[in-house]
Short mmCIF file of C-alpha atoms in Angstrom, two decimals:
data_model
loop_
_atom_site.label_atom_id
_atom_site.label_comp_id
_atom_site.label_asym_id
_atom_site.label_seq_id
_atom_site.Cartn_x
_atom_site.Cartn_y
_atom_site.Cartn_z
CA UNK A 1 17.17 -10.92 1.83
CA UNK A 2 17.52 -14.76 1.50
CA UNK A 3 17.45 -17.17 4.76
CA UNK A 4 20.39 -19.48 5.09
CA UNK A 5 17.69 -21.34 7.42
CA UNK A 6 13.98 -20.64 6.39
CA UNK A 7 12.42 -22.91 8.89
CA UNK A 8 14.34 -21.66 12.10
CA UNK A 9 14.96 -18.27 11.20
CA UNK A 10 10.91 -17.31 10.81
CA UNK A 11 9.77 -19.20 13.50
CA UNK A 12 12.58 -17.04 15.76
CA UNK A 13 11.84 -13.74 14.37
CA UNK A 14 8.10 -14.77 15.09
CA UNK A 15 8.82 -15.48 18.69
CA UNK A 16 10.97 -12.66 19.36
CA UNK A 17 8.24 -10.34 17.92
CA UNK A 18 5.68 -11.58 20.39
CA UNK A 19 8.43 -12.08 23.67
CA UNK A 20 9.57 -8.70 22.97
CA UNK A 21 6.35 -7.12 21.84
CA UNK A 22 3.54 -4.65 24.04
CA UNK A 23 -0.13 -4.80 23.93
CA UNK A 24 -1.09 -2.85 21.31
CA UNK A 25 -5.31 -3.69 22.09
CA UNK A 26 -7.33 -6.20 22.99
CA UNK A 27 -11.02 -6.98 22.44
CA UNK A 28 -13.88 -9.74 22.63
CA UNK A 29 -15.70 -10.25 19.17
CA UNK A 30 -16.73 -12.84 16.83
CA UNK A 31 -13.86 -15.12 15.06
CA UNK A 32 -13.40 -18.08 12.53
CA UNK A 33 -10.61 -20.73 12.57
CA UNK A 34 -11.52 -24.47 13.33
CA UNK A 35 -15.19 -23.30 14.16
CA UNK A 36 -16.90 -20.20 14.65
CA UNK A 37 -16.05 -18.85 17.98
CA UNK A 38 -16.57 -15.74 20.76
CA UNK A 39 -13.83 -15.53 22.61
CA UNK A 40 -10.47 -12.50 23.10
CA UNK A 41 -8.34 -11.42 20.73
CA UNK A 42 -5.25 -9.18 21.39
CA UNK A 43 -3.38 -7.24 19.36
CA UNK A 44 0.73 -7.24 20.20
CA UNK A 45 3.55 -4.74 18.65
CA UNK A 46 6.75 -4.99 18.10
CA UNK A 47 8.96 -1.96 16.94
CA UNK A 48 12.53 -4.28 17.35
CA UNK A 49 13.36 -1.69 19.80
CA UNK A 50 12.46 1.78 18.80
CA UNK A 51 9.75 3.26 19.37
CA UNK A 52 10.30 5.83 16.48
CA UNK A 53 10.70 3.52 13.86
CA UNK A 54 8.08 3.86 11.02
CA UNK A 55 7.47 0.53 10.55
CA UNK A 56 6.26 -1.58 13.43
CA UNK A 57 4.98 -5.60 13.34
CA UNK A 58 1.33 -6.52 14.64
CA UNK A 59 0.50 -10.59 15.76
CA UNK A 60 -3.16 -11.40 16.52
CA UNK A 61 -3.55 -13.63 18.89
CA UNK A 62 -6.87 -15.28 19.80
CA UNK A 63 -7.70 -17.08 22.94
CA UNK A 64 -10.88 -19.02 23.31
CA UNK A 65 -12.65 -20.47 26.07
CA UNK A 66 -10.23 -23.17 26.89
CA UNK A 67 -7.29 -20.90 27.58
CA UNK A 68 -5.97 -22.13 24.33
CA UNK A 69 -3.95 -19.56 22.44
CA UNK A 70 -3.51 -19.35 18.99
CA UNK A 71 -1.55 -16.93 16.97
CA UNK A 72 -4.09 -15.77 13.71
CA UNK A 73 -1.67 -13.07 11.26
CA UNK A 74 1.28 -10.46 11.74
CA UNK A 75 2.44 -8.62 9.11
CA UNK A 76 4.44 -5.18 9.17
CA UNK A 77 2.19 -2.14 9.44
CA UNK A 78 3.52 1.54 8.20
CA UNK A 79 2.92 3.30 11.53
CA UNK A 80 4.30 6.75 9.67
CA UNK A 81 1.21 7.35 7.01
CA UNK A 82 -0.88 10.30 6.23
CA UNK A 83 -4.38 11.18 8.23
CA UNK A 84 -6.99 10.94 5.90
CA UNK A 85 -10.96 11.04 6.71
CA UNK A 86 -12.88 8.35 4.51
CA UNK A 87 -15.73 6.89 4.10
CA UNK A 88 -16.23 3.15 4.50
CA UNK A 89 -18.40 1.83 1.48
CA UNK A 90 -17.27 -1.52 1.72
CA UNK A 91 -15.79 -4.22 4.23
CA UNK A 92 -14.23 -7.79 2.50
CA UNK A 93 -13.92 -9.95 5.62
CA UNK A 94 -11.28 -12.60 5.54
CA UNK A 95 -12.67 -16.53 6.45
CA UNK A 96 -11.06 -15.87 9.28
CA UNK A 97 -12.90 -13.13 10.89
CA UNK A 98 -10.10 -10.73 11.76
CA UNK A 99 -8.72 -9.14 8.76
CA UNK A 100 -10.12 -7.37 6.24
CA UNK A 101 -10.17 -5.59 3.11
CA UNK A 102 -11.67 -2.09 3.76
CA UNK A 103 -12.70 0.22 0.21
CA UNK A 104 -13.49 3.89 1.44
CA UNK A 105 -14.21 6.95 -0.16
CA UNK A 106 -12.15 10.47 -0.07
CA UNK A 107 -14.41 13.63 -0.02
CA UNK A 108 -14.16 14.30 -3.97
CA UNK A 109 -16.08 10.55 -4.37
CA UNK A 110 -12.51 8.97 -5.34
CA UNK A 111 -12.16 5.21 -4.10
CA UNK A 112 -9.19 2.88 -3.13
CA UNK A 113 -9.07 -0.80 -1.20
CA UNK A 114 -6.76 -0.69 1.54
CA UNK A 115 -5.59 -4.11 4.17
CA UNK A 116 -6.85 -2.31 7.90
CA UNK A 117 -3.91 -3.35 9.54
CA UNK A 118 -6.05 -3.09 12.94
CA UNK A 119 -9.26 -4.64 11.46
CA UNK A 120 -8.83 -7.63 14.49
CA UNK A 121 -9.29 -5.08 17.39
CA UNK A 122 -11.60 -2.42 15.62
CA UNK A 123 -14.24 -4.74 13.51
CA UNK A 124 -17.46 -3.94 15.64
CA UNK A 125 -16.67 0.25 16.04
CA UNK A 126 -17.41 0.20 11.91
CA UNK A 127 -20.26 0.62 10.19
CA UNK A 128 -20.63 0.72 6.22
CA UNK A 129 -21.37 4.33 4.93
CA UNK A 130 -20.19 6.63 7.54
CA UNK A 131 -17.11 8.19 7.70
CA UNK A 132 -13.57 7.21 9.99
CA UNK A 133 -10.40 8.75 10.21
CA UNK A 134 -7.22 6.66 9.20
CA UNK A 135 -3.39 6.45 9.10
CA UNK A 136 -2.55 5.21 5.47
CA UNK A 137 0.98 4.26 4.03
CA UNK A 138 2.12 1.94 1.92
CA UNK A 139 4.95 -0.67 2.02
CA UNK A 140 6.73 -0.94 -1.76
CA UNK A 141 7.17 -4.39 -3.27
CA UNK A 142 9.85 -2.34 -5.55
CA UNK A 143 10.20 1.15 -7.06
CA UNK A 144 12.48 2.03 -10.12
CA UNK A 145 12.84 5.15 -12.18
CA UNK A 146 10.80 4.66 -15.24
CA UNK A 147 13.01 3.68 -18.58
CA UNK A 148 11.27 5.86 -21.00
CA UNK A 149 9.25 9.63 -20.08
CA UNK A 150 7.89 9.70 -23.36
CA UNK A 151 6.40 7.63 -26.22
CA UNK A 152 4.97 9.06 -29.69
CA UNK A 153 3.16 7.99 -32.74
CA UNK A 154 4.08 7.42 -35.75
CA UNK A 155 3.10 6.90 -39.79
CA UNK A 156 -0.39 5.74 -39.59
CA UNK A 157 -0.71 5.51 -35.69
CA UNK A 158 -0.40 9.79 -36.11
CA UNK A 159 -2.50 9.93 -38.65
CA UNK A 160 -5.33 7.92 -37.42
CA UNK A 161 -4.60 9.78 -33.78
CA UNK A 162 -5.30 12.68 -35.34
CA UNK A 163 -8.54 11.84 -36.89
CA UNK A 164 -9.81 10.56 -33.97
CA UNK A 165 -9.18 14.56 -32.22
CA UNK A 166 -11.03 15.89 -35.58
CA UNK A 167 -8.26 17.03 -37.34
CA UNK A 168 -5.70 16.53 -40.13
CA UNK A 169 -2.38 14.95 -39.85
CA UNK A 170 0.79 17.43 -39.98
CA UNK A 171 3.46 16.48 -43.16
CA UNK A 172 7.48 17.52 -43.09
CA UNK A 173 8.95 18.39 -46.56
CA UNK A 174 9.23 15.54 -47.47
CA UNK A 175 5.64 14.52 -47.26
CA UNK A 176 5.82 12.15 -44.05
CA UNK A 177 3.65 12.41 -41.59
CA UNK A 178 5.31 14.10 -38.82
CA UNK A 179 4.72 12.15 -35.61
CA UNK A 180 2.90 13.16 -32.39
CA UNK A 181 4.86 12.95 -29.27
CA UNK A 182 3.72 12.66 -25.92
CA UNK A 183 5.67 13.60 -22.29
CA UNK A 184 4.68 11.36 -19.37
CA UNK A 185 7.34 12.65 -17.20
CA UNK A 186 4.56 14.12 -15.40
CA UNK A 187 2.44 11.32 -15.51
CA UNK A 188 0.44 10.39 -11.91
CA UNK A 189 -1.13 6.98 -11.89
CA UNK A 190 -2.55 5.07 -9.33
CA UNK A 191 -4.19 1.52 -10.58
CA UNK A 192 -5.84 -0.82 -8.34
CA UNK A 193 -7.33 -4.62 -9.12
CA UNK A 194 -4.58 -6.11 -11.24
CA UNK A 195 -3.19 -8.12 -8.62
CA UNK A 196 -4.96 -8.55 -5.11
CA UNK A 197 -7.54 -5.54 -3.85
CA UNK A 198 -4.80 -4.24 -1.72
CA UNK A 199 -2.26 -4.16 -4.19
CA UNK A 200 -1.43 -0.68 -6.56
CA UNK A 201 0.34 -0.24 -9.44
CA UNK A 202 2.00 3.06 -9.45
CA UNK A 203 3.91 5.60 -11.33
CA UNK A 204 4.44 9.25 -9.51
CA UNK A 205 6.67 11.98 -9.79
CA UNK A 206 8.87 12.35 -6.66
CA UNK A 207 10.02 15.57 -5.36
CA UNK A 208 11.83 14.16 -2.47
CA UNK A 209 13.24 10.27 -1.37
CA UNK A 210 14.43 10.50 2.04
CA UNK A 211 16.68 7.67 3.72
CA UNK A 212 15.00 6.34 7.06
CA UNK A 213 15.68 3.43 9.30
CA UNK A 214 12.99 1.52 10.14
CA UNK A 215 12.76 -1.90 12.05
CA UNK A 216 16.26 -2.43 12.25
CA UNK A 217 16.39 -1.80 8.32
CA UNK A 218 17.31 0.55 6.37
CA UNK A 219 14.68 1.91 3.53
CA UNK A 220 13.20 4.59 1.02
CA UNK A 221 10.72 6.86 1.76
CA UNK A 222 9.01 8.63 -0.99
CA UNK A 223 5.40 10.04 -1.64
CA UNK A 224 3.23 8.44 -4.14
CA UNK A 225 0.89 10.85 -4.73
CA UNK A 226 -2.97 9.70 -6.07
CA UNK A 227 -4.48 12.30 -8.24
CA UNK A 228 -8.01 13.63 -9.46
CA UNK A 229 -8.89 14.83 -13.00
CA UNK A 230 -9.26 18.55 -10.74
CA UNK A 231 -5.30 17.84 -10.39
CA UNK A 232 -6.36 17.44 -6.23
CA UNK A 233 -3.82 14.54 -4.92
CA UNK A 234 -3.33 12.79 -1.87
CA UNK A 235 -0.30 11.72 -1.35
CA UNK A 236 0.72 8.04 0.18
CA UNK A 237 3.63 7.70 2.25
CA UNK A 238 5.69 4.96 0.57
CA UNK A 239 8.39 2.73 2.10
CA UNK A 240 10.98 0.68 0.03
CA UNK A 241 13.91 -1.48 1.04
CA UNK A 242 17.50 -0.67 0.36
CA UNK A 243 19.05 -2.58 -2.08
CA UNK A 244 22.16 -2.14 -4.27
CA UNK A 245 19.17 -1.98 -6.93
CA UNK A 246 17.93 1.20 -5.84
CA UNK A 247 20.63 2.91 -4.84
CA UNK A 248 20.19 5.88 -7.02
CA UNK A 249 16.64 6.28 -6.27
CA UNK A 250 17.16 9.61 -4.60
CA UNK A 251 18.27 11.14 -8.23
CA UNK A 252 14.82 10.02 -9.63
CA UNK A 253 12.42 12.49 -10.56
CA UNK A 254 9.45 10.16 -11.11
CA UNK A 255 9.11 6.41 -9.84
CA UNK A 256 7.11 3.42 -10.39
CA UNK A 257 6.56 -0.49 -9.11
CA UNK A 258 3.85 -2.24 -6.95
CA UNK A 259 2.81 -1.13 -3.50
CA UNK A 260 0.94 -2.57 -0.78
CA UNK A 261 -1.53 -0.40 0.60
CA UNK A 262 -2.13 -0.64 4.40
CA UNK A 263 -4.59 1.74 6.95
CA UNK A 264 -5.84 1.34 10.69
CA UNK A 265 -7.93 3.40 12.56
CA UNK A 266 -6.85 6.63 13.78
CA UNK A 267 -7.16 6.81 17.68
#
């Protein structure tokens, strides 16, 4: 979506999201802006008037001794994610003191970075190595149906493929080598690091893209599903915006694009 009006159009959707909003928690911890500081810091939510809606808006706020109030972060949080039990093995604190990077552990040992969309409120309940249930989901950047489900090799890519699996390359009647061809219309990946420690490059197959309103829009929602060499997957409720360029998403069979992978704290 493009703002006619960049300037007033943020700064109202940022003050109807905190006139509008509830408490969503509230706290007394440790904090960084000017200077280091103790002091309260609430958490607000705004849902843009339903309460179902899978997508929500947190502000932190942080007041310090002088009254003074100063709005820290919001950002949109998927509210409609899966339950999964992890283990924290690593907390990235932002200069700021209340958000943060959180890497965890599934049972099987498998890792991912998620942005702990509650980190503000929640920061002194963790502690690194033991174990937390959270609600993850992910917000899409973009998702498209891949162009190609296949690739193969050819001439002396086939040949030296072959040799590196032990074995001879295959000839037609001719006396070409006859290619090796490869389906990735199955293909699961999950890739994290490339562009911020939050951020995933996926591709997934899809079984089922459901339309869903959320805040006031109107979006995707697909699985992307994160998978072990055992072939165990978890799978990451996704959220993508409408646009005339995905309007045939729900014919796709596999999808892929960039994600942004948020979690809080189960309560």
């Amino acid at each position: 979506m493009r703002l006619e009006d960049p300037k007033n159009e943020i700064n109202n959707a940022i003050s109807e999201s905190l006139e509008k909003s509830s408490l969503y928690g509230k706290t007394e911890c440790d904090y960084n802006l000017d200077e280091k500081l103790l002091g309260e810091v609430a958490m607000l939510e705004y849902d843009k008037g339903d309460s179902d809606s899978p997508i929500v808006v947190r502000n932190v706020i942080a007041t310090d001794k002088d009254n003074k109030n100063t709005l820290v972060s919001g950002y949109p949080v998927v509210r409609g994610g899966n339950l999964l039990p992890l283990k924290i093995t690593e907390i990235k604190e932002w200069d700021n003191g209340l958000e943060a990077w959180i890497t965890a552990e599934l049972n099987d040992g498998r890792d991912f970075t998620f942005f702990d969309a509650d980190y503000a409120i929640n920061k002194d309940k963790y502690e690194v190595g033991k174990s937390y249930d959270f609600i993850i989901g992910a917000l899409a950047y973009y998702a498209e149906e891949p162009e190609s489900k296949g690739f193969k090799f050819e001439g002396q890519q086939a040949i030296d493929f072959k040799a590196k699996m032990g074995e001879e390359p295959e000839y037609d009647e001719e006396g070409n080598v006859k290619p090796i061809e490869f389906s990735t219309a199955n293909l699961c990946a999950f890739l994290q690091g490339s562009h911020a420690p939050d951020e995933v490059e996926y591709i997934s197959t899809v079984e089922d893209v459901k339309a869903v309103k959320a805040y006031g829009n109107a979006f995707w929602k697909f699985d992307v599903i994160y998978r072990s060499e055992e072939e165990d997957s978890v799978e990451v409720p996704t959220f993508v915006l409408q646009s005339k360029d995905n309007a045939e998403l729900p014919k796709a069979t596999q999808l892929q694009g960039i994600l942004w992978l948020t979690g809080y704290l189960a309560k």
